[in-house]
Amino acid sequence: MTRAGLLGDLIACLGQAHVLTGADAEPYLTDWRQAVTGRALAVLRPADSDEVARVMRVCAAAGVPVVPQGGNTGQVAAATPDASASAVVLSLLRMNRVRAVDLDNDTITVEAGCVLQAVQEAAAQAGRLFPLSLGAEGSCTIGGNLATNAGGTQVLRYGNARELALGLEVVTPQGRIWHGLRGLRKDNTGYDLRDVYIGSEGTLGIITAAVLKLFPLPRTQRTALLAVPGLPQALQLLQRARAGFGAGLTAFEVMSLACLQDVTRAFPQQRLPFAELPEGAWCALLEISDSEDEQHAQERLEAVLSAAMEAGEALDAAVSVSGAQSAAFWHLRESITLALARAEACVKHDISLPASRIPDFVRCTDEALAAAYPGVAMRVFGHLGDGNLHYNLLPPAGAPQADIQRLVHDRVHEAGGSISAEQGIGQRRVQDLQRYKSEVELDLMRRIKQALDPQGLMNPGKVLPASPAGALP
Ligand SMILES: Cc1cc2nc3c(=O)[nH]c(=O)nc-3n(C[C@H](O)[C@H](O)[C@H](O)COP(=O)(O)OP(=O)(O)OC[C@H]3O[C@@H](n4cnc5c(N)ncnc54)[C@H](O)[C@@H]3O)c2cc1C
């Protein structure tokens, strides 16, 4: 089929206004980190699942690869096409309706292009909590969150995106619609297709809608920012907070002082609530959600924090007395990614390990990097409660990024960890996956891909290496 013929068929599916080419398509072709720019035959903007299915049938018949895209906030260039201009980008952003809220079942059914913050707001309007929360929540979409199995700051209490989804609607690469929007908390009727699509990064099908779990809104919330001497003490503090707050502990984040100094330099209106801290100090951000009144939350928090200070786990503590102050603490945490985005050379790793191994891992890997690359500066922060660190660093000029990543990932692998805790594989970590997954695991993954996408048209070159159409990747 000619390009003009294909565009004609796509325009027949979506209308001229929603098949973008030329300059109109450009904003969709570069990844969030502005490191990768691809090219595409067109950017498609369907309005509903039927339109997605029609487009997929046209693409399957013509053998055209499809790159699904939500808010394009991913960190591994998974929603960016390659440079060949042979694929279409399929943007879900117009599919942003809330389809239903079922308060008796504590569920909300939304289309894939709903922005995460809009889902949180719709839940709050209904008197419920949708707890998925991450720095990009103002622009990332539920479809992207599910396709990447996003984590964020509330995983400790509520789990990853996977744990928050009960059912999915998916359009297959062949253009069939799987109506899996079941709001069931128990359903053992064979293989769980929902779990196959969640985390598949657009390589198996298009998620068009989801049924999500809702939770009671906490009656009170308190946030505390603590200065801690180091990571071992932060881990002890985590244990103390778990014992003291139980399920009321909804977040536990750590940030090295160097990260926070980058934030206050990049955004001078933001401030740390502490006087001078010793070099090498860290900060921990705790959030507790209480079903009782404010006094109860305050008393619980004060009891745990004063015990932590006495035990030498914390050097100083600031407790939020208002929603605005709590937001300011979270703003510090969430600005780290933005502050580091300004440091062009930042080498990033999104790793997870058993939390118990994190202090030793960081100490030994910091030392190995300093020995191999004198002058390296560490910028580490993350979700300690989930064993997930953004182990980032600023290398000295000329240090080869690939060698640095190999050193870090080899150590993560040796320690029984994961080289991608929450951001996925995309195109950035495809070779790493080949290096660290066992042959058995890779083979099973290839077979799933072959079974669901035999033409190899779904987001080729992401997660698994691209393969000639029809062949096992
Ligand atoms: C400031 C900042 C902070 C962040 N913090 C976190 C964090 O704490 N935790 C975390 O996990 N991530 C975080 N991220 C990464 C990112 O926000 C998440 O990966 C998010 O889930 C991506 O959603 P998106 O809609 O932007 O997806 P996109 O970037 O558009 O796409 C991501 C992947 O999903 C696929 N995809 C998108 N929509 C669909 C669909 N409907 N069907 C099938 N496949 C689809 C794409 O093909 C691609 O493979 C952060 C990003 C930024 C910029």
XYZ file of C-alpha atoms and ligand atoms in Angstrom:
526
model
C 0.000 0.000 0.000
C 1.256 3.525 -0.713
C 1.716 6.093 2.053
C -1.071 8.197 0.560
C -3.375 5.163 0.429
C -2.648 4.322 4.070
C -3.223 7.907 5.223
C -6.500 7.907 3.271
C -7.671 4.785 5.118
C -6.636 6.240 8.494
C -8.428 9.505 7.745
C -11.530 7.459 6.866
C -11.304 5.950 10.399
C -10.607 9.121 12.400
C -11.309 12.167 10.242
C -8.661 14.493 8.791
C -8.274 16.520 12.024
C -7.066 13.513 14.003
C -4.422 12.168 11.620
C -1.487 14.502 12.260
C 1.531 14.822 9.987
C 4.352 17.353 9.534
C 4.769 20.033 12.212
C 1.507 19.000 13.951
C 3.020 15.579 14.680
C 6.348 16.853 16.047
C 5.393 17.294 19.741
C 4.690 13.537 19.901
C 8.040 12.429 18.483
C 10.529 13.334 21.235
C 10.723 11.620 24.625
C 10.265 13.471 27.956
C 14.005 13.576 28.622
C 14.506 15.059 25.141
C 17.198 12.484 24.452
C 15.473 10.562 21.630
C 13.581 11.931 18.637
C 11.920 9.580 16.199
C 9.890 9.956 13.009
C 6.423 8.651 12.216
C 4.129 8.192 9.231
C 1.448 9.993 11.236
C 0.156 10.602 14.757
C -3.342 9.179 15.262
C -5.791 10.503 17.851
C -8.791 8.169 18.141
C -11.844 9.207 20.192
C -13.024 5.799 21.394
C -12.247 2.082 21.491
C -14.072 1.373 18.231
C -11.880 3.893 16.441
C -8.785 2.298 17.993
C -9.954 -1.114 16.743
C -10.545 0.220 13.210
C -7.126 1.856 13.109
C -5.474 -1.339 14.341
C -7.169 -3.350 11.571
C -5.894 -0.892 8.956
C -2.353 -1.038 10.393
C -2.367 -4.856 10.638
C -3.511 -5.180 7.016
C -0.794 -2.778 5.845
C 1.922 -4.193 8.161
C 2.435 -0.808 9.829
C 3.963 -0.722 13.345
C 2.020 1.114 16.075
C 3.582 3.039 18.986
C 0.994 3.709 21.726
C 1.427 6.968 23.616
C -0.244 8.466 26.697
C 1.172 11.555 28.382
C 4.686 10.878 27.038
C 6.231 11.305 30.499
C 8.002 7.913 30.510
C 11.716 7.878 31.365
C 12.906 5.162 28.967
C 11.714 6.531 25.583
C 9.134 3.741 25.321
C 6.516 5.912 23.603
C 8.892 7.318 20.970
C 9.031 5.763 17.478
C 12.325 4.853 15.813
C 13.902 6.991 13.103
C 12.604 4.969 10.139
C 9.281 6.861 9.801
C 7.584 3.506 9.202
C 5.356 3.509 12.335
C 2.323 5.471 13.465
C 2.089 6.942 16.962
C -1.318 6.249 18.494
C -2.094 8.898 21.111
C -4.810 8.026 23.644
C -5.159 11.588 24.935
C -8.641 12.173 23.459
C -9.971 9.107 25.268
C -10.302 10.846 28.628
C -13.790 10.081 29.897
C -14.736 8.708 33.304
C -17.168 5.972 32.292
C -18.570 5.009 35.699
C -18.128 5.285 39.460
C -19.508 2.407 41.556
C -19.375 3.490 45.192
C -20.798 0.241 46.555
C -18.040 -1.674 44.775
C -15.408 1.028 45.433
C -14.393 1.218 41.756
C -14.014 3.803 39.014
C -13.987 2.951 35.304
C -11.946 5.324 33.156
C -10.642 5.548 29.625
C -6.921 5.099 29.070
C -6.218 8.726 28.148
C -7.502 10.097 31.484
C -4.740 12.084 33.135
C -3.858 10.555 36.513
C -4.628 13.756 38.411
C -8.079 13.917 36.817
C -8.778 10.390 38.082
C -7.609 11.352 41.585
C -9.936 14.377 41.437
C -12.899 12.367 40.155
C -12.378 9.889 42.993
C -12.138 12.702 45.576
C -15.351 14.272 44.262
C -17.021 10.926 44.865
C -15.632 10.879 48.437
C -12.965 8.265 47.719
C -9.198 8.025 47.305
C -7.441 6.828 44.162
C -3.970 6.471 45.659
C -1.606 6.192 42.672
C 0.593 9.282 42.932
C 3.741 10.357 41.084
C 5.587 13.501 40.104
C 4.180 13.415 36.563
C 0.545 13.012 37.698
C -0.538 16.267 36.021
C 0.282 14.868 32.585
C 0.752 11.072 32.665
C -2.281 8.936 31.778
C -3.883 5.888 33.331
C -3.133 3.904 30.155
C 0.554 4.813 30.458
C 0.525 4.097 34.214
C -0.836 0.607 33.582
C 1.348 -0.051 30.532
C 4.415 0.757 32.678
C 3.016 -0.643 35.948
C 3.891 2.709 37.509
C 4.955 2.903 41.137
C 5.211 6.328 42.741
C 5.007 7.450 46.327
C 2.142 5.374 47.805
C 3.290 1.870 46.814
C 4.235 1.079 50.405
C 0.561 1.107 51.416
C -1.467 0.616 48.196
C 0.837 -1.194 45.755
C 1.888 -0.501 42.152
C -0.557 0.344 39.348
C -0.990 -3.418 38.855
C -2.491 -3.839 42.326
C -4.901 -0.965 41.687
C -6.462 -2.313 38.467
C -9.265 -4.868 38.593
C -10.106 -5.056 34.901
C -9.015 -3.816 31.487
C -10.400 -3.184 28.041
C -7.747 -3.887 25.409
C -7.614 -3.614 21.618
C -5.428 -6.340 20.145
C -2.926 -5.793 17.327
C -5.467 -7.461 15.031
C -8.139 -4.898 15.955
C -10.297 -7.067 18.226
C -11.637 -5.657 21.491
C -11.217 -7.648 24.699
C -13.964 -6.480 27.072
C -12.254 -7.315 30.357
C -13.696 -4.439 32.417
C -14.621 -6.625 35.369
C -14.824 -4.997 38.769
C -14.053 -8.258 40.553
C -11.680 -8.663 43.455
C -11.774 -12.416 43.029
C -11.707 -14.087 39.623
C -9.707 -17.276 39.146
C -11.022 -18.222 35.719
C -7.794 -19.204 33.999
C -4.782 -17.180 32.880
C -4.917 -13.583 34.066
C -4.757 -11.588 30.827
C -4.972 -8.342 32.769
C -1.587 -9.070 34.316
C -0.097 -9.868 30.913
C -1.000 -6.445 29.521
C -0.076 -4.466 32.652
C 3.600 -3.562 32.421
C 3.884 -4.659 28.776
C 4.784 -1.109 27.630
C 2.509 -1.138 24.600
C 4.205 -4.178 23.063
C 1.182 -6.520 23.208
C -1.941 -4.387 22.684
C -3.604 -1.050 23.379
C -5.189 -0.545 26.795
C -8.308 1.555 26.117
C -10.021 1.553 29.544
C -9.627 0.203 33.082
C -11.596 -0.507 36.232
C -9.613 0.863 39.174
C -9.902 0.308 42.927
C -10.986 3.142 45.200
C -10.251 3.501 48.919
C -11.697 5.523 51.802
C -10.355 9.078 51.985
C -8.102 9.359 55.049
C -9.603 11.565 57.728
C -6.292 13.200 58.509
C -2.841 13.196 56.963
C 0.451 14.317 58.420
C 3.774 14.704 56.656
C 7.142 14.909 58.354
C 10.519 15.737 56.883
C 13.412 14.351 58.897
C 17.133 14.885 58.599
C 18.907 11.564 59.163
C 22.651 10.888 59.535
C 22.770 8.228 56.786
C 20.986 5.392 55.035
C 21.461 2.786 57.828
C 19.619 5.124 60.207
C 16.953 5.795 57.557
C 16.332 2.046 57.362
C 16.010 1.831 61.165
C 13.604 4.756 61.043
C 11.543 2.940 58.401
C 11.242 -0.078 60.693
C 10.242 2.126 63.596
C 7.633 3.913 61.461
C 6.218 0.599 60.195
C 5.882 -0.701 63.742
C 4.442 2.574 65.027
C 1.951 3.402 62.262
C 1.124 0.014 60.728
C -1.037 0.471 57.618
C -1.229 4.197 58.468
C 2.276 4.677 57.004
C 1.475 5.645 53.395
C 4.851 6.915 52.184
C 8.507 6.738 53.156
C 10.895 8.470 50.774
C 14.601 9.214 51.108
C 16.679 11.923 49.457
C 20.365 12.637 49.772
C 21.146 16.164 50.892
C 22.928 16.767 47.557
C 19.634 16.163 45.678
C 17.788 18.672 47.850
C 20.559 21.239 47.446
C 20.132 20.859 43.657
C 16.410 21.574 44.098
C 16.918 24.698 46.200
C 19.538 25.931 43.709
C 17.313 25.266 40.676
C 14.130 26.578 42.347
C 15.251 29.236 44.885
C 11.676 29.749 46.151
C 11.887 26.263 47.710
C 13.597 25.894 51.088
C 14.781 23.155 53.409
C 13.268 23.522 56.903
C 16.623 22.747 58.604
C 19.657 24.753 59.567
C 23.061 23.421 58.446
C 23.190 19.640 58.051
C 26.411 17.612 58.089
C 27.803 16.555 54.716
C 26.543 13.106 53.773
C 23.217 13.608 55.605
C 19.968 12.373 54.100
C 16.360 13.404 54.483
C 13.388 11.109 54.925
C 9.847 12.122 54.031
C 7.147 10.272 55.945
C 3.426 10.472 55.379
C 0.840 8.999 57.689
C -2.888 8.736 56.980
C -5.183 8.341 59.948
C -8.815 7.372 60.202
C -9.066 9.237 63.521
C -8.923 12.986 64.214
C -5.979 15.380 63.859
C -4.970 15.163 67.493
C -4.675 11.398 67.243
C -2.472 11.658 64.133
C -0.323 14.332 65.758
C 0.185 12.327 68.958
C 1.133 9.161 67.053
C 3.594 11.069 64.920
C 5.185 12.867 67.863
C 5.627 9.599 69.782
C 7.433 7.885 66.898
C 9.546 10.904 65.973
C 10.745 11.630 69.489
C 11.729 7.983 69.955
C 13.630 8.173 66.644
C 15.491 11.318 67.771
C 16.402 9.686 71.077
C 17.716 6.606 69.258
C 19.921 8.801 67.041
C 18.028 7.827 63.882
C 17.022 11.425 63.204
C 19.013 14.650 63.589
C 16.109 17.041 63.165
C 12.431 16.883 62.211
C 9.812 19.204 60.746
C 6.154 18.176 60.924
C 3.572 19.731 58.608
C 1.021 21.843 60.453
C -1.017 22.649 57.338
C -1.864 21.223 53.931
C 0.319 23.926 52.376
C 3.347 22.870 54.401
C 2.783 19.227 53.571
C 2.551 20.176 49.884
C 5.828 22.115 50.225
C 7.607 19.019 51.630
C 6.258 16.887 48.775
C 7.189 19.596 46.288
C 10.814 19.349 47.395
C 10.748 15.607 46.783
C 8.972 15.816 43.450
C 11.218 18.576 42.127
C 14.324 16.386 42.238
C 13.637 14.787 38.836
C 13.069 18.252 37.348
C 16.224 19.682 38.945
C 18.299 16.741 37.690
C 16.788 17.060 34.203
C 18.770 20.299 33.968
C 22.020 18.389 34.534
C 22.575 17.056 31.035
C 25.179 14.493 31.977
C 23.156 12.836 34.755
C 23.461 9.031 34.518
C 20.278 7.468 35.881
C 19.471 4.069 37.323
C 16.066 2.962 38.618
C 16.971 0.007 40.795
C 15.342 -2.127 43.439
C 16.859 -4.360 46.084
C 15.658 -5.964 49.283
C 15.506 -2.881 51.542
C 17.844 -4.589 54.015
C 20.665 -4.573 51.417
C 20.324 -0.968 50.351
C 22.718 0.753 52.802
C 25.566 -1.688 51.998
C 24.838 -1.556 48.275
C 24.976 2.244 48.224
C 28.145 2.446 50.321
C 30.058 -0.156 48.284
C 28.859 1.058 44.884
C 29.584 4.705 45.758
C 33.130 3.636 46.713
C 33.614 1.604 43.524
C 32.425 4.499 41.372
C 34.633 7.004 43.189
C 37.654 4.734 42.646
C 36.893 4.188 38.945
C 35.752 7.729 38.147
C 37.366 10.249 40.539
C 35.198 13.336 40.885
C 31.898 11.502 40.380
C 29.022 13.136 42.336
C 26.136 11.024 43.605
C 22.478 12.161 43.387
C 20.507 9.357 45.023
C 16.880 9.433 46.144
C 13.893 7.133 46.069
C 11.203 5.070 47.649
C 13.108 3.340 50.480
C 9.912 1.742 51.759
C 9.690 -0.155 48.439
C 13.413 -0.938 48.203
C 13.537 1.330 45.124
C 16.286 3.896 44.577
C 16.892 6.334 41.768
C 20.628 5.774 41.931
C 21.746 8.740 39.835
C 25.137 10.318 39.400
C 26.970 13.149 37.703
C 30.121 11.650 36.143
C 33.393 13.507 35.519
C 33.753 14.815 31.954
C 34.516 12.100 29.421
C 33.527 9.131 31.624
C 31.716 6.610 29.404
C 28.051 6.340 30.430
C 27.704 2.737 29.219
C 30.599 1.566 31.433
C 29.163 3.354 34.465
C 25.760 1.759 33.944
C 27.350 -1.651 33.500
C 29.216 -1.276 36.812
C 26.047 -0.276 38.676
C 23.734 -2.833 37.042
C 26.208 -5.702 37.497
C 26.275 -4.943 41.214
C 22.477 -4.714 41.384
C 22.203 -8.050 39.624
C 24.760 -9.679 41.948
C 22.800 -8.405 44.959
C 19.576 -10.010 43.671
C 17.981 -6.723 42.585
C 16.203 -5.358 39.525
C 17.676 -2.938 36.975
C 14.256 -1.357 36.408
C 12.096 -1.009 39.482
C 9.292 1.160 38.126
C 10.229 2.938 34.902
C 10.225 -0.050 32.561
C 12.585 -1.105 29.776
C 11.454 0.997 26.797
C 14.197 1.378 24.211
C 16.763 2.584 26.721
C 17.246 -0.679 28.646
C 16.638 -3.333 25.971
C 20.244 -4.529 25.957
C 20.391 -4.567 29.763
C 17.373 -6.856 29.849
C 19.105 -9.249 27.465
C 22.132 -9.275 29.749
C 20.417 -9.817 33.078
C 17.293 -11.936 32.433
C 17.752 -15.675 32.310
C 17.433 -17.405 28.939
C 14.323 -19.209 30.199
C 12.643 -15.944 31.147
C 13.574 -14.257 27.857
C 12.304 -17.236 25.899
C 8.936 -17.172 27.698
C 8.660 -13.433 27.086
C 9.389 -13.903 23.360
C 6.710 -16.594 23.157
C 4.100 -14.339 24.761
C 5.025 -11.598 22.297
C 4.826 -14.015 19.366
C 1.438 -15.366 20.497
C -0.239 -11.985 20.964
C 1.544 -9.960 18.276
C 2.683 -12.432 15.606
C 3.330 -9.667 13.065
C 5.627 -7.859 15.542
C 3.819 -4.570 14.967
C 3.235 -3.422 18.565
C 5.841 -0.894 19.678
C 8.756 -2.717 18.015
C 12.188 -2.428 19.609
C 10.748 -1.755 23.066
C 11.293 -4.292 25.913
C 12.564 -6.945 23.435
C 14.847 -6.244 20.457
C 12.971 -5.491 17.221
C 12.613 -8.428 14.857
C 11.653 -8.855 11.227
C 7.845 -8.997 10.987
C 6.524 -12.480 11.629
C 9.761 -13.840 13.147
C 10.375 -14.598 16.798
C 12.157 -11.525 18.217
C 8.673 14.220 36.983
C 8.419 12.751 36.760
C 8.270 11.895 37.856
C 8.016 10.529 37.660
N 7.865 9.743 38.745
C 7.582 8.446 38.578
C 7.390 7.604 39.712
O 7.503 8.022 40.853
N 7.070 6.305 39.476
C 6.935 5.790 38.213
O 6.632 4.601 38.061
N 7.149 6.559 37.128
C 7.460 7.862 37.273
N 7.652 8.651 36.175
C 7.603 8.049 34.832
C 6.247 8.189 34.105
O 5.512 9.248 34.564
C 5.420 6.923 34.246
O 6.102 5.880 33.578
C 4.001 7.007 33.675
O 3.308 5.848 34.104
C 3.927 7.075 32.165
O 2.606 7.433 31.760
P 2.371 8.179 30.363
O 0.906 8.311 30.155
O 3.160 9.422 30.290
O 2.946 7.090 29.354
P 3.877 7.304 28.076
O 5.188 7.889 28.482
O 3.133 7.987 27.011
O 4.095 5.776 27.652
C 4.825 4.907 28.473
C 4.719 3.478 27.905
O 3.363 3.028 27.964
C 2.868 2.720 26.655
N 1.477 3.172 26.641
C 0.994 4.400 26.953
N -0.352 4.378 26.916
C -0.716 3.127 26.552
C -1.961 2.473 26.345
N -3.115 3.120 26.518
N -1.962 1.171 25.981
C -0.807 0.493 25.812
N 0.401 1.059 26.002
C 0.443 2.354 26.376
C 3.781 3.451 25.694
O 3.835 2.798 24.439
C 5.093 3.345 26.430
O 5.621 2.061 26.237
C 7.924 10.012 36.345
C 8.075 10.862 35.246
C 8.320 12.208 35.441
C 8.452 13.099 34.241
